[in-house]
mmCIF file of C-alpha atoms and ligand atoms in Angstrom:
data_model
loop_
_atom_site.group_PDB
_atom_site.id
_atom_site.type_symbol
_atom_site.label_atom_id
_atom_site.label_comp_id
_atom_site.label_asym_id
_atom_site.label_seq_id
_atom_site.Cartn_x
_atom_site.Cartn_y
_atom_site.Cartn_z
ATOM 1 C CA MET A 123 32.495 9.293 -3.179
ATOM 2 C CA THR A 124 29.177 7.462 -2.784
ATOM 3 C CA VAL A 125 29.268 4.386 -0.580
ATOM 4 C CA THR A 126 26.474 1.976 -1.392
ATOM 5 C CA ARG A 127 25.552 -0.185 1.559
ATOM 6 C CA LYS A 128 24.410 -3.706 0.878
ATOM 7 C CA PHE A 129 20.656 -4.162 1.199
ATOM 8 C CA VAL A 130 19.000 -7.559 0.995
ATOM 9 C CA THR A 131 15.228 -8.078 0.742
ATOM 10 C CA LEU A 132 13.847 -11.357 2.066
ATOM 11 C CA ASP A 133 10.150 -10.582 1.734
ATOM 12 C CA ALA A 134 8.958 -13.020 -0.909
ATOM 13 C CA ASN A 135 5.590 -13.603 0.732
ATOM 14 C CA ALA A 136 4.824 -9.918 0.139
ATOM 15 C CA THR A 137 5.890 -10.334 -3.468
ATOM 16 C CA GLU A 138 8.486 -12.421 -5.306
ATOM 17 C CA PRO A 139 10.930 -10.710 -7.681
ATOM 18 C CA LEU A 140 9.742 -10.943 -11.269
ATOM 19 C CA ARG A 141 11.293 -13.969 -12.965
ATOM 20 C CA PRO A 142 13.211 -12.997 -16.145
ATOM 21 C CA GLU A 143 11.296 -15.608 -18.174
ATOM 22 C CA ALA A 144 8.009 -14.065 -17.059
ATOM 23 C CA ARG A 145 9.208 -10.588 -17.984
ATOM 24 C CA GLU A 146 10.202 -11.837 -21.447
ATOM 25 C CA ALA A 147 6.809 -13.486 -21.906
ATOM 26 C CA VAL A 148 4.955 -10.302 -20.957
ATOM 27 C CA LEU A 149 7.055 -8.172 -23.312
ATOM 28 C CA ALA A 150 6.610 -10.645 -26.165
ATOM 29 C CA ALA A 151 2.844 -10.634 -25.673
ATOM 30 C CA TRP A 152 2.814 -6.840 -25.460
ATOM 31 C CA ALA A 153 4.452 -6.714 -28.842
ATOM 32 C CA ILE A 154 1.491 -8.649 -30.255
ATOM 33 C CA GLY A 155 -1.108 -6.185 -28.925
ATOM 34 C CA GLY A 156 -4.808 -6.638 -29.565
ATOM 35 C CA ASN A 157 -7.912 -7.532 -27.599
ATOM 36 C CA PRO A 158 -8.539 -11.254 -27.155
ATOM 37 C CA SER A 159 -12.256 -10.708 -27.805
ATOM 38 C CA SER A 160 -11.766 -9.118 -31.244
ATOM 39 C CA VAL A 161 -12.760 -11.310 -34.141
ATOM 40 C CA HIS A 162 -10.046 -10.118 -36.519
ATOM 41 C CA GLY A 163 -6.548 -11.570 -36.836
ATOM 42 C CA GLY A 164 -5.015 -9.310 -34.123
ATOM 43 C CA GLY A 165 -7.674 -10.457 -31.663
ATOM 44 C CA ARG A 166 -7.180 -14.084 -32.607
ATOM 45 C CA ARG A 167 -3.430 -13.835 -31.977
ATOM 46 C CA ALA A 168 -4.055 -12.293 -28.561
ATOM 47 C CA ARG A 169 -6.622 -14.989 -27.779
ATOM 48 C CA ALA A 170 -4.180 -17.716 -28.737
ATOM 49 C CA VAL A 171 -1.681 -16.388 -26.169
ATOM 50 C CA LEU A 172 -4.412 -16.164 -23.532
ATOM 51 C CA GLU A 173 -5.650 -19.712 -24.156
ATOM 52 C CA THR A 174 -2.122 -21.151 -24.126
ATOM 53 C CA ALA A 175 -1.566 -19.550 -20.717
ATOM 54 C CA ARG A 176 -4.912 -20.861 -19.491
ATOM 55 C CA THR A 177 -4.151 -24.398 -20.632
ATOM 56 C CA GLU A 178 -0.710 -24.347 -19.058
ATOM 57 C CA LEU A 179 -2.034 -23.201 -15.693
ATOM 58 C CA ALA A 180 -4.861 -25.740 -15.901
ATOM 59 C CA THR A 181 -2.337 -28.529 -16.471
ATOM 60 C CA LEU A 182 -0.036 -27.406 -13.658
ATOM 61 C CA PHE A 183 -2.825 -27.073 -11.071
ATOM 62 C CA GLY A 184 -5.190 -29.830 -12.153
ATOM 63 C CA ALA A 185 -8.153 -27.972 -13.613
ATOM 64 C CA THR A 186 -9.713 -28.097 -17.047
ATOM 65 C CA PRO A 187 -8.903 -25.000 -19.141
ATOM 66 C CA ASP A 188 -12.552 -23.906 -19.204
ATOM 67 C CA ASN A 189 -12.460 -23.836 -15.400
ATOM 68 C CA VAL A 190 -9.609 -21.340 -15.112
ATOM 69 C CA VAL A 191 -11.033 -17.845 -14.540
ATOM 70 C CA PHE A 192 -8.455 -15.057 -14.812
ATOM 71 C CA THR A 193 -8.792 -12.298 -12.206
ATOM 72 C CA SER A 194 -6.739 -9.307 -11.081
ATOM 73 C CA GLY A 195 -5.021 -11.339 -8.346
ATOM 74 C CA GLY A 196 -5.548 -13.465 -5.273
ATOM 75 C CA THR A 197 -7.854 -11.049 -3.481
ATOM 76 C CA GLU A 198 -10.301 -10.958 -6.358
ATOM 77 C CA ALA A 199 -10.076 -14.739 -6.873
ATOM 78 C CA CYS A 200 -11.080 -15.305 -3.221
ATOM 79 C CA ALA A 201 -13.842 -12.685 -3.407
ATOM 80 C CA LEU A 202 -15.225 -14.283 -6.581
ATOM 81 C CA ALA A 203 -15.262 -17.740 -4.990
ATOM 82 C CA ILE A 204 -16.986 -16.449 -1.867
ATOM 83 C CA HIS A 205 -19.489 -14.394 -3.824
ATOM 84 C CA GLY A 206 -20.245 -17.250 -6.198
ATOM 85 C CA LEU A 207 -20.103 -20.308 -3.977
ATOM 86 C CA GLY A 208 -20.953 -18.924 -0.548
ATOM 87 C CA ARG A 209 -24.063 -16.918 -1.244
ATOM 88 C CA ALA A 210 -26.692 -19.407 -0.142
ATOM 89 C CA GLY A 211 -25.724 -19.768 3.501
ATOM 90 C CA PRO A 212 -23.154 -19.288 6.247
ATOM 91 C CA VAL A 213 -19.435 -19.300 5.429
ATOM 92 C CA LEU A 214 -16.819 -20.850 7.717
ATOM 93 C CA ALA A 215 -13.215 -19.665 7.609
ATOM 94 C CA GLY A 216 -10.057 -20.588 9.488
ATOM 95 C CA ALA A 217 -9.086 -18.062 12.186
ATOM 96 C CA THR A 218 -5.734 -17.405 10.484
ATOM 97 C CA GLU A 219 -7.082 -16.706 6.981
ATOM 98 C CA HIS A 220 -5.841 -13.669 5.060
ATOM 99 C CA ASP A 221 -8.012 -10.547 4.972
ATOM 100 C CA ALA A 222 -8.695 -11.350 1.318
ATOM 101 C CA VAL A 223 -11.020 -14.012 2.743
ATOM 102 C CA LEU A 224 -11.991 -12.615 6.121
ATOM 103 C CA ARG A 225 -13.103 -9.287 4.675
ATOM 104 C CA ALA A 226 -14.932 -10.813 1.718
ATOM 105 C CA VAL A 227 -17.275 -12.729 3.992
ATOM 106 C CA PRO A 228 -19.935 -10.482 5.559
ATOM 107 C CA GLN A 229 -20.053 -12.443 8.847
ATOM 108 C CA PRO A 230 -17.415 -15.142 8.814
ATOM 109 C CA LEU A 231 -17.718 -17.912 11.374
ATOM 110 C CA THR A 232 -14.140 -18.656 12.334
ATOM 111 C CA VAL A 233 -12.664 -22.030 13.219
ATOM 112 C CA PRO A 234 -9.767 -22.093 15.715
ATOM 113 C CA VAL A 235 -6.229 -23.310 15.094
ATOM 114 C CA ASP A 236 -3.887 -25.067 17.511
ATOM 115 C CA GLY A 237 -0.694 -23.613 19.002
ATOM 116 C CA ARG A 238 1.229 -24.490 15.832
ATOM 117 C CA GLY A 239 -1.287 -22.652 13.670
ATOM 118 C CA VAL A 240 -2.854 -25.801 12.223
ATOM 119 C CA ILE A 241 -6.636 -25.934 11.866
ATOM 120 C CA ASP A 242 -8.434 -27.794 14.663
ATOM 121 C CA LEU A 243 -10.217 -30.572 12.749
ATOM 122 C CA ALA A 244 -12.499 -31.516 15.656
ATOM 123 C CA ALA A 245 -13.630 -27.886 15.957
ATOM 124 C CA LEU A 246 -14.177 -27.750 12.208
ATOM 125 C CA ASP A 247 -16.294 -30.909 12.322
ATOM 126 C CA ALA A 248 -18.370 -29.444 15.169
ATOM 127 C CA ALA A 249 -18.801 -26.089 13.349
ATOM 128 C CA LEU A 250 -19.880 -27.867 10.165
ATOM 129 C CA ALA A 251 -22.512 -29.792 12.119
ATOM 130 C CA ALA A 252 -23.697 -26.730 14.060
ATOM 131 C CA HIS A 253 -23.842 -24.134 11.279
ATOM 132 C CA ARG A 254 -24.392 -26.231 8.133
ATOM 133 C CA PRO A 255 -22.355 -23.773 6.003
ATOM 134 C CA THR A 256 -22.556 -23.535 2.227
ATOM 135 C CA LEU A 257 -18.847 -22.835 1.929
ATOM 136 C CA VAL A 258 -15.663 -23.377 3.933
ATOM 137 C CA CYS A 259 -12.613 -21.181 3.165
ATOM 138 C CA MET A 260 -9.246 -22.581 4.158
ATOM 139 C CA MET A 261 -5.798 -21.443 3.083
ATOM 140 C CA LEU A 262 -3.270 -24.093 2.105
ATOM 141 C CA ALA A 263 -0.318 -22.133 3.525
ATOM 142 C CA ASN A 264 -0.396 -19.220 5.909
ATOM 143 C CA ASN A 265 1.263 -16.040 4.642
ATOM 144 C CA GLU A 266 2.797 -15.095 8.006
ATOM 145 C CA THR A 267 4.071 -18.443 9.291
ATOM 146 C CA GLY A 268 4.090 -20.687 6.212
ATOM 147 C CA VAL A 269 2.105 -23.253 8.239
ATOM 148 C CA LEU A 270 0.207 -25.750 6.057
ATOM 149 C CA HIS A 271 -3.312 -26.945 6.878
ATOM 150 C CA PRO A 272 -4.208 -30.602 6.210
ATOM 151 C CA ILE A 273 -6.510 -29.659 3.351
ATOM 152 C CA ALA A 274 -7.302 -33.226 2.248
ATOM 153 C CA GLU A 275 -8.719 -33.914 5.722
ATOM 154 C CA VAL A 276 -10.581 -30.604 5.702
ATOM 155 C CA ALA A 277 -12.043 -31.553 2.309
ATOM 156 C CA ALA A 278 -13.234 -34.941 3.602
ATOM 157 C CA LEU A 279 -15.067 -33.215 6.448
ATOM 158 C CA CYS A 280 -16.601 -30.681 4.041
ATOM 159 C CA ARG A 281 -17.835 -33.479 1.786
ATOM 160 C CA ALA A 282 -19.340 -35.349 4.755
ATOM 161 C CA HIS A 283 -21.309 -32.225 5.664
ATOM 162 C CA ASP A 284 -22.169 -31.298 2.073
ATOM 163 C CA ALA A 285 -20.246 -27.985 2.174
ATOM 164 C CA ARG A 286 -18.088 -26.642 -0.636
ATOM 165 C CA LEU A 287 -14.419 -25.909 -0.039
ATOM 166 C CA HIS A 288 -12.512 -22.879 -1.337
ATOM 167 C CA VAL A 289 -8.736 -23.092 -0.892
ATOM 168 C CA ASP A 290 -6.671 -19.901 -0.856
ATOM 169 C CA ALA A 291 -3.469 -21.325 -2.370
ATOM 170 C CA VAL A 292 -1.953 -17.882 -2.997
ATOM 171 C CA GLN A 293 1.129 -18.446 -0.811
ATOM 172 C CA ALA A 294 1.509 -22.141 -1.524
ATOM 173 C CA ALA A 295 1.240 -22.177 -5.299
ATOM 174 C CA GLY A 296 4.632 -22.070 -6.972
ATOM 175 C CA ARG A 297 6.380 -23.354 -3.864
ATOM 176 C CA LEU A 298 4.124 -26.395 -3.866
ATOM 177 C CA PHE A 299 2.021 -27.568 -6.795
ATOM 178 C CA PRO A 300 -1.343 -28.564 -5.355
ATOM 179 C CA THR A 301 -4.109 -29.677 -7.694
ATOM 180 C CA LEU A 302 -7.840 -29.368 -7.156
ATOM 181 C CA ASP A 303 -7.922 -33.175 -6.907
ATOM 182 C CA THR A 304 -5.102 -33.644 -4.415
ATOM 183 C CA LEU A 305 -6.671 -30.949 -2.250
ATOM 184 C CA GLY A 306 -10.245 -32.142 -2.780
ATOM 185 C CA ALA A 307 -11.192 -28.494 -3.294
ATOM 186 C CA ASP A 308 -14.074 -26.987 -5.264
ATOM 187 C CA SER A 309 -12.093 -23.846 -5.998
ATOM 188 C CA MET A 310 -8.539 -22.595 -5.584
ATOM 189 C CA ALA A 311 -7.143 -19.043 -5.701
ATOM 190 C CA LEU A 312 -3.767 -18.235 -7.293
ATOM 191 C CA SER A 313 -1.788 -15.005 -7.587
ATOM 192 C CA ALA A 314 0.986 -14.614 -10.165
ATOM 193 C CA HIS A 315 3.197 -12.170 -8.232
ATOM 194 C CA LYS A 316 3.578 -14.673 -5.398
ATOM 195 C CA PHE A 317 5.500 -17.052 -7.663
ATOM 196 C CA GLY A 318 7.541 -14.621 -9.711
ATOM 197 C CA GLY A 319 4.933 -13.523 -12.224
ATOM 198 C CA PRO A 320 3.621 -10.010 -12.809
ATOM 199 C CA LYS A 321 1.382 -8.160 -10.395
ATOM 200 C CA GLY A 322 -2.207 -7.575 -11.426
ATOM 201 C CA ILE A 323 -3.168 -11.095 -12.441
ATOM 202 C CA GLY A 324 -4.387 -14.192 -10.663
ATOM 203 C CA ALA A 325 -6.868 -16.938 -11.255
ATOM 204 C CA LEU A 326 -9.713 -18.826 -9.690
ATOM 205 C CA LEU A 327 -9.632 -22.494 -10.594
ATOM 206 C CA LEU A 328 -12.925 -24.350 -10.325
ATOM 207 C CA ARG A 329 -13.915 -27.965 -10.068
ATOM 208 C CA GLY A 330 -16.334 -28.403 -12.957
ATOM 209 C CA ASP A 331 -19.173 -30.374 -11.474
ATOM 210 C CA ARG A 332 -19.436 -28.690 -8.053
ATOM 211 C CA ALA A 333 -18.506 -25.106 -8.807
ATOM 212 C CA ARG A 334 -20.916 -24.213 -11.599
ATOM 213 C CA PRO A 335 -22.566 -21.932 -12.331
ATOM 214 C CA LEU A 336 -20.392 -19.148 -10.888
ATOM 215 C CA PRO A 337 -22.174 -15.794 -10.798
ATOM 216 C CA PRO A 338 -19.721 -12.983 -11.587
ATOM 217 C CA LEU A 339 -18.663 -10.184 -9.257
ATOM 218 C CA VAL A 340 -18.237 -8.011 -12.371
ATOM 219 C CA ALA A 341 -20.504 -8.962 -15.269
ATOM 220 C CA GLY A 342 -19.230 -6.561 -17.939
ATOM 221 C CA GLY A 343 -18.810 -7.906 -21.441
ATOM 222 C CA GLY A 344 -19.214 -11.563 -20.552
ATOM 223 C CA GLN A 345 -15.526 -12.510 -20.778
ATOM 224 C CA GLU A 346 -14.251 -15.631 -18.994
ATOM 225 C CA GLN A 347 -17.544 -17.356 -19.907
ATOM 226 C CA GLY A 348 -19.543 -14.717 -18.094
ATOM 227 C CA ARG A 349 -17.707 -15.354 -14.824
ATOM 228 C CA ARG A 350 -15.482 -12.231 -14.878
ATOM 229 C CA GLY A 351 -16.160 -9.312 -17.145
ATOM 230 C CA GLY A 352 -13.418 -7.036 -18.482
ATOM 231 C CA THR A 353 -10.855 -7.221 -21.268
ATOM 232 C CA GLN A 354 -8.395 -9.937 -20.352
ATOM 233 C CA ALA A 355 -4.764 -8.911 -19.704
ATOM 234 C CA PHE A 356 -3.442 -11.714 -21.905
ATOM 235 C CA GLU A 357 0.090 -10.297 -21.633
ATOM 236 C CA LEU A 358 0.023 -10.770 -17.849
ATOM 237 C CA ALA A 359 -1.631 -14.188 -18.205
ATOM 238 C CA SER A 360 1.296 -15.256 -20.367
ATOM 239 C CA GLY A 361 3.742 -13.980 -17.734
ATOM 240 C CA MET A 362 1.804 -15.820 -15.038
ATOM 241 C CA ALA A 363 1.901 -19.183 -16.839
ATOM 242 C CA THR A 364 5.581 -18.755 -17.680
ATOM 243 C CA ALA A 365 6.418 -17.946 -14.051
ATOM 244 C CA ALA A 366 4.493 -21.001 -12.857
ATOM 245 C CA ARG A 367 6.444 -23.217 -15.255
ATOM 246 C CA ALA A 368 9.742 -21.745 -14.053
ATOM 247 C CA ALA A 369 8.714 -22.156 -10.405
ATOM 248 C CA ARG A 370 7.929 -25.812 -11.053
ATOM 249 C CA ALA A 371 11.583 -26.383 -11.974
ATOM 250 C CA ALA A 372 12.967 -24.653 -8.851
ATOM 251 C CA ASP A 373 14.781 -26.542 -6.082
ATOM 252 C CA GLN A 374 12.686 -26.005 -2.967
ATOM 253 C CA THR A 375 14.916 -28.231 -0.837
ATOM 254 C CA ALA A 376 17.820 -25.815 -1.289
ATOM 255 C CA ILE A 377 15.577 -22.931 -0.228
ATOM 256 C CA ALA A 378 14.412 -24.879 2.838
ATOM 257 C CA ARG A 379 18.056 -25.470 3.846
ATOM 258 C CA LEU A 380 18.774 -21.748 3.698
ATOM 259 C CA ARG A 381 15.577 -20.977 5.640
ATOM 260 C CA ASP A 382 16.614 -23.490 8.321
ATOM 261 C CA ARG A 383 20.074 -21.924 8.531
ATOM 262 C CA PHE A 384 18.550 -18.494 9.189
ATOM 263 C CA GLU A 385 16.076 -19.970 11.664
ATOM 264 C CA ASP A 386 18.782 -21.750 13.677
ATOM 265 C CA ALA A 387 20.781 -18.522 13.916
ATOM 266 C CA ALA A 388 17.702 -16.570 15.004
ATOM 267 C CA ARG A 389 16.977 -19.157 17.707
ATOM 268 C CA ASP A 390 20.575 -18.865 18.937
ATOM 269 C CA ALA A 391 20.043 -15.109 19.136
ATOM 270 C CA GLY A 392 17.039 -15.620 21.450
ATOM 271 C CA ALA A 393 14.115 -15.852 19.023
ATOM 272 C CA VAL A 394 11.080 -18.100 19.296
ATOM 273 C CA VAL A 395 10.072 -19.778 16.016
ATOM 274 C CA CYS A 396 6.312 -19.471 15.444
ATOM 275 C CA GLY A 397 4.700 -22.536 13.864
ATOM 276 C CA ALA A 398 7.727 -24.771 14.539
ATOM 277 C CA GLY A 399 6.563 -28.353 14.632
ATOM 278 C CA ALA A 400 3.993 -27.910 11.872
ATOM 279 C CA ASP A 401 4.466 -28.692 8.199
ATOM 280 C CA ARG A 402 5.461 -25.381 6.604
ATOM 281 C CA LEU A 403 6.355 -23.776 3.321
ATOM 282 C CA PRO A 404 10.058 -24.213 2.571
ATOM 283 C CA ASN A 405 10.786 -20.479 2.303
ATOM 284 C CA THR A 406 8.998 -18.968 5.301
ATOM 285 C CA CYS A 407 10.258 -18.235 8.791
ATOM 286 C CA CYS A 408 8.353 -16.338 11.465
ATOM 287 C CA VAL A 409 10.436 -15.460 14.520
ATOM 288 C CA ALA A 410 9.456 -13.536 17.637
ATOM 289 C CA LEU A 411 11.915 -11.703 19.874
ATOM 290 C CA PRO A 412 10.433 -11.506 23.393
ATOM 291 C CA GLY A 413 10.051 -7.945 24.647
ATOM 292 C CA VAL A 414 10.838 -6.199 21.340
ATOM 293 C CA ALA A 415 7.966 -4.830 19.223
ATOM 294 C CA SER A 416 7.796 -6.023 15.612
ATOM 295 C CA GLN A 417 7.929 -2.471 14.294
ATOM 296 C CA THR A 418 11.125 -1.735 16.286
ATOM 297 C CA GLN A 419 12.756 -4.860 14.850
ATOM 298 C CA LEU A 420 11.722 -3.974 11.301
ATOM 299 C CA ILE A 421 13.214 -0.493 11.576
ATOM 300 C CA ALA A 422 16.475 -1.780 13.104
ATOM 301 C CA LEU A 423 16.784 -4.459 10.407
ATOM 302 C CA ASP A 424 16.048 -1.939 7.674
ATOM 303 C CA ILE A 425 18.889 0.241 8.977
ATOM 304 C CA ALA A 426 21.119 -2.850 9.070
ATOM 305 C CA GLY A 427 20.332 -3.530 5.405
ATOM 306 C CA LEU A 428 17.652 -6.220 5.653
ATOM 307 C CA GLY A 429 14.125 -5.777 4.296
ATOM 308 C CA VAL A 430 11.578 -8.117 5.901
ATOM 309 C CA SER A 431 7.978 -7.841 7.119
ATOM 310 C CA ALA A 432 5.864 -8.276 10.148
ATOM 311 C CA GLY A 433 2.732 -10.335 9.690
ATOM 312 C CA SER A 434 0.222 -7.655 9.124
ATOM 313 C CA ALA A 435 1.561 -4.387 7.837
ATOM 314 C CA CYS A 436 -1.545 -2.386 7.060
ATOM 315 C CA SER A 437 -1.783 0.100 4.229
ATOM 316 C CA SER A 438 -0.622 2.923 6.522
ATOM 317 C CA GLY A 439 2.733 1.118 6.837
ATOM 318 C CA LYS A 440 2.188 0.604 10.565
ATOM 319 C CA VAL A 441 2.431 -2.865 12.014
ATOM 320 C CA ALA A 442 -0.642 -4.184 13.778
ATOM 321 C CA ARG A 443 -0.598 -7.083 16.230
ATOM 322 C CA SER A 444 -0.830 -10.256 14.185
ATOM 323 C CA HIS A 445 -4.292 -11.890 14.244
ATOM 324 C CA VAL A 446 -2.595 -15.075 13.033
ATOM 325 C CA LEU A 447 -0.174 -15.320 15.952
ATOM 326 C CA ALA A 448 -2.887 -14.212 18.386
ATOM 327 C CA ALA A 449 -5.108 -17.070 17.121
ATOM 328 C CA MET A 450 -2.173 -19.438 17.840
ATOM 329 C CA GLY A 451 -2.310 -18.322 21.486
ATOM 330 C CA LEU A 452 1.075 -16.620 21.381
ATOM 331 C CA GLY A 453 -0.019 -13.718 23.603
ATOM 332 C CA ALA A 454 2.476 -10.829 23.666
ATOM 333 C CA LEU A 455 4.666 -12.552 21.043
ATOM 334 C CA ALA A 456 1.920 -11.754 18.508
ATOM 335 C CA GLY A 457 3.224 -8.172 18.518
ATOM 336 C CA GLU A 458 6.904 -9.150 18.617
ATOM 337 C CA ALA A 459 7.379 -11.291 15.503
ATOM 338 C CA ILE A 460 8.827 -10.686 12.069
ATOM 339 C CA ARG A 461 8.558 -12.759 8.901
ATOM 340 C CA VAL A 462 11.561 -13.636 6.795
ATOM 341 C CA SER A 463 10.484 -15.167 3.484
ATOM 342 C CA LEU A 464 13.082 -16.281 0.965
ATOM 343 C CA PRO A 465 12.565 -15.486 -2.729
ATOM 344 C CA TRP A 466 13.349 -17.826 -5.633
ATOM 345 C CA SER A 467 16.515 -15.767 -6.228
ATOM 346 C CA VAL A 468 17.971 -16.292 -2.712
ATOM 347 C CA ASP A 469 21.581 -17.396 -2.299
ATOM 348 C CA ASP A 470 24.029 -18.181 0.521
ATOM 349 C CA ALA A 471 25.433 -14.648 0.662
ATOM 350 C CA MET A 472 21.976 -13.114 1.109
ATOM 351 C CA VAL A 473 21.200 -15.422 3.993
ATOM 352 C CA GLU A 474 24.582 -14.804 5.664
ATOM 353 C CA HIS A 475 23.928 -11.068 5.382
ATOM 354 C CA ALA A 476 20.439 -11.572 6.942
ATOM 355 C CA ILE A 477 21.925 -13.606 9.803
ATOM 356 C CA GLY A 478 24.465 -10.873 10.522
ATOM 357 C CA ALA A 479 21.788 -8.177 10.527
ATOM 358 C CA TYR A 480 19.483 -10.235 12.748
ATOM 359 C CA ARG A 481 22.223 -11.008 15.287
ATOM 360 C CA THR A 482 23.207 -7.347 15.566
ATOM 361 C CA MET A 483 19.580 -6.249 15.935
ATOM 362 C CA ALA A 484 18.779 -8.943 18.526
ATOM 363 C CA GLN A 485 21.869 -8.218 20.632
ATOM 364 C CA ARG A 486 21.167 -4.510 20.708
ATOM 365 C CA LEU A 487 17.390 -4.557 21.252
ATOM 366 C CA ALA A 488 17.023 -7.633 23.424
ATOM 367 C CA ARG A 489 19.588 -6.193 25.854
ATOM 368 C CA ARG A 490 17.616 -2.951 26.002
ATOM 369 C CA ALA A 491 14.312 -4.837 26.548
ATOM 370 C CA ALA A 492 15.753 -6.961 29.415
HETATM 371 N N1 PLP B 663 -4.205 -14.724 0.197
HETATM 372 C C1 PLP B 663 -3.032 -14.806 0.837
HETATM 373 C C2 PLP B 663 -2.759 -15.961 1.739
HETATM 374 C C3 PLP B 663 -2.095 -13.793 0.668
HETATM 375 O O1 PLP B 663 -0.909 -13.858 1.311
HETATM 376 C C4 PLP B 663 -2.390 -12.706 -0.195
HETATM 377 C C5 PLP B 663 -1.412 -11.605 -0.373
HETATM 378 O O2 PLP B 663 -0.535 -11.403 0.398
HETATM 379 C C6 PLP B 663 -3.624 -12.710 -0.855
HETATM 380 C C7 PLP B 663 -4.503 -13.720 -0.639
HETATM 381 C C8 PLP B 663 -3.971 -11.589 -1.819
HETATM 382 O O3 PLP B 663 -3.308 -11.772 -3.036
HETATM 383 P P1 PLP B 663 -3.111 -10.544 -4.082
HETATM 384 O O4 PLP B 663 -2.005 -9.719 -3.569
HETATM 385 O O5 PLP B 663 -2.781 -11.208 -5.366
HETATM 386 O O6 PLP B 663 -4.413 -9.842 -4.155
#
């Protein structure tokens, strides 16, 4: 007899489960086939799907359709923005940015965050005055803690110092619906798989007047108005737009309630909540267990049937000390935290299971660490 143990994955910030509507949209587009650049009827049908997806995303995130550039994902969208908008001078970036930004800038000048993980606006103002950057890169929501930066205030400072602002909205989009206008951003990066769309597609949204022209990273055949060469994956674009529409209808308050329930239980079990006190994404919880390494917690939780992450799992699968939590001044806790991020499909039973697994893990390992 095979006994199947229950396993729950709460790792939405790594990737959300594919939404069924998005899957249907991709399959329907696949059935059409064709290359959106072909002049014949098959090409025109593919192009129609691509342009419908573009228009839908433009409407949801406040861009004009001709300023939505499809890319392979969030990493490429950030790299394209930095390459295109940050070439003429220094680039400033928040200390807790994702590597998609930090590694795309040859010599990023980093701006500190406070103990909650929120950007230090006075330090940003001073850095803008001292370095006169061409571009500032700031994420809307941090992938490890869910902490939100006050982007409208960041944008006002950028404008005052004549710098452009690129917002990495990869984790926020789909949980929140920022627009280029509400953010005051010149560009914004999106990634479909972070809101229940397919992997392998994202977009860079541009503010028309301040973000043109945009030199391509890959010139190729001149697709995307010469801003990103390569045959467009219109099937994935359709899945991306469909997922965004479905995400728009989701109840984020219910997800926040479940996140809070897990967080309260983790606190009771001895955890410290990182980023508590800041505005945060509704689905994200980052909790540190003093004296117990992140990797040890991840393994114990995996055995207990709970799949979660630590901030910065590198490609080797090992967990490095989190640069985000270190920048928040959390000292040793930066190597002792895990991230629990609830997917759109979360329910009460999944969270109860996660609480049980966390309690067991904390009791066993915290006792050993003491
Ligand atoms: N930016 C942030 C904040 C992220 O969390 C991620 C992925 O985790 C990325 C960018 C990269 O996105 P993608 O996986 O689509 O390349």
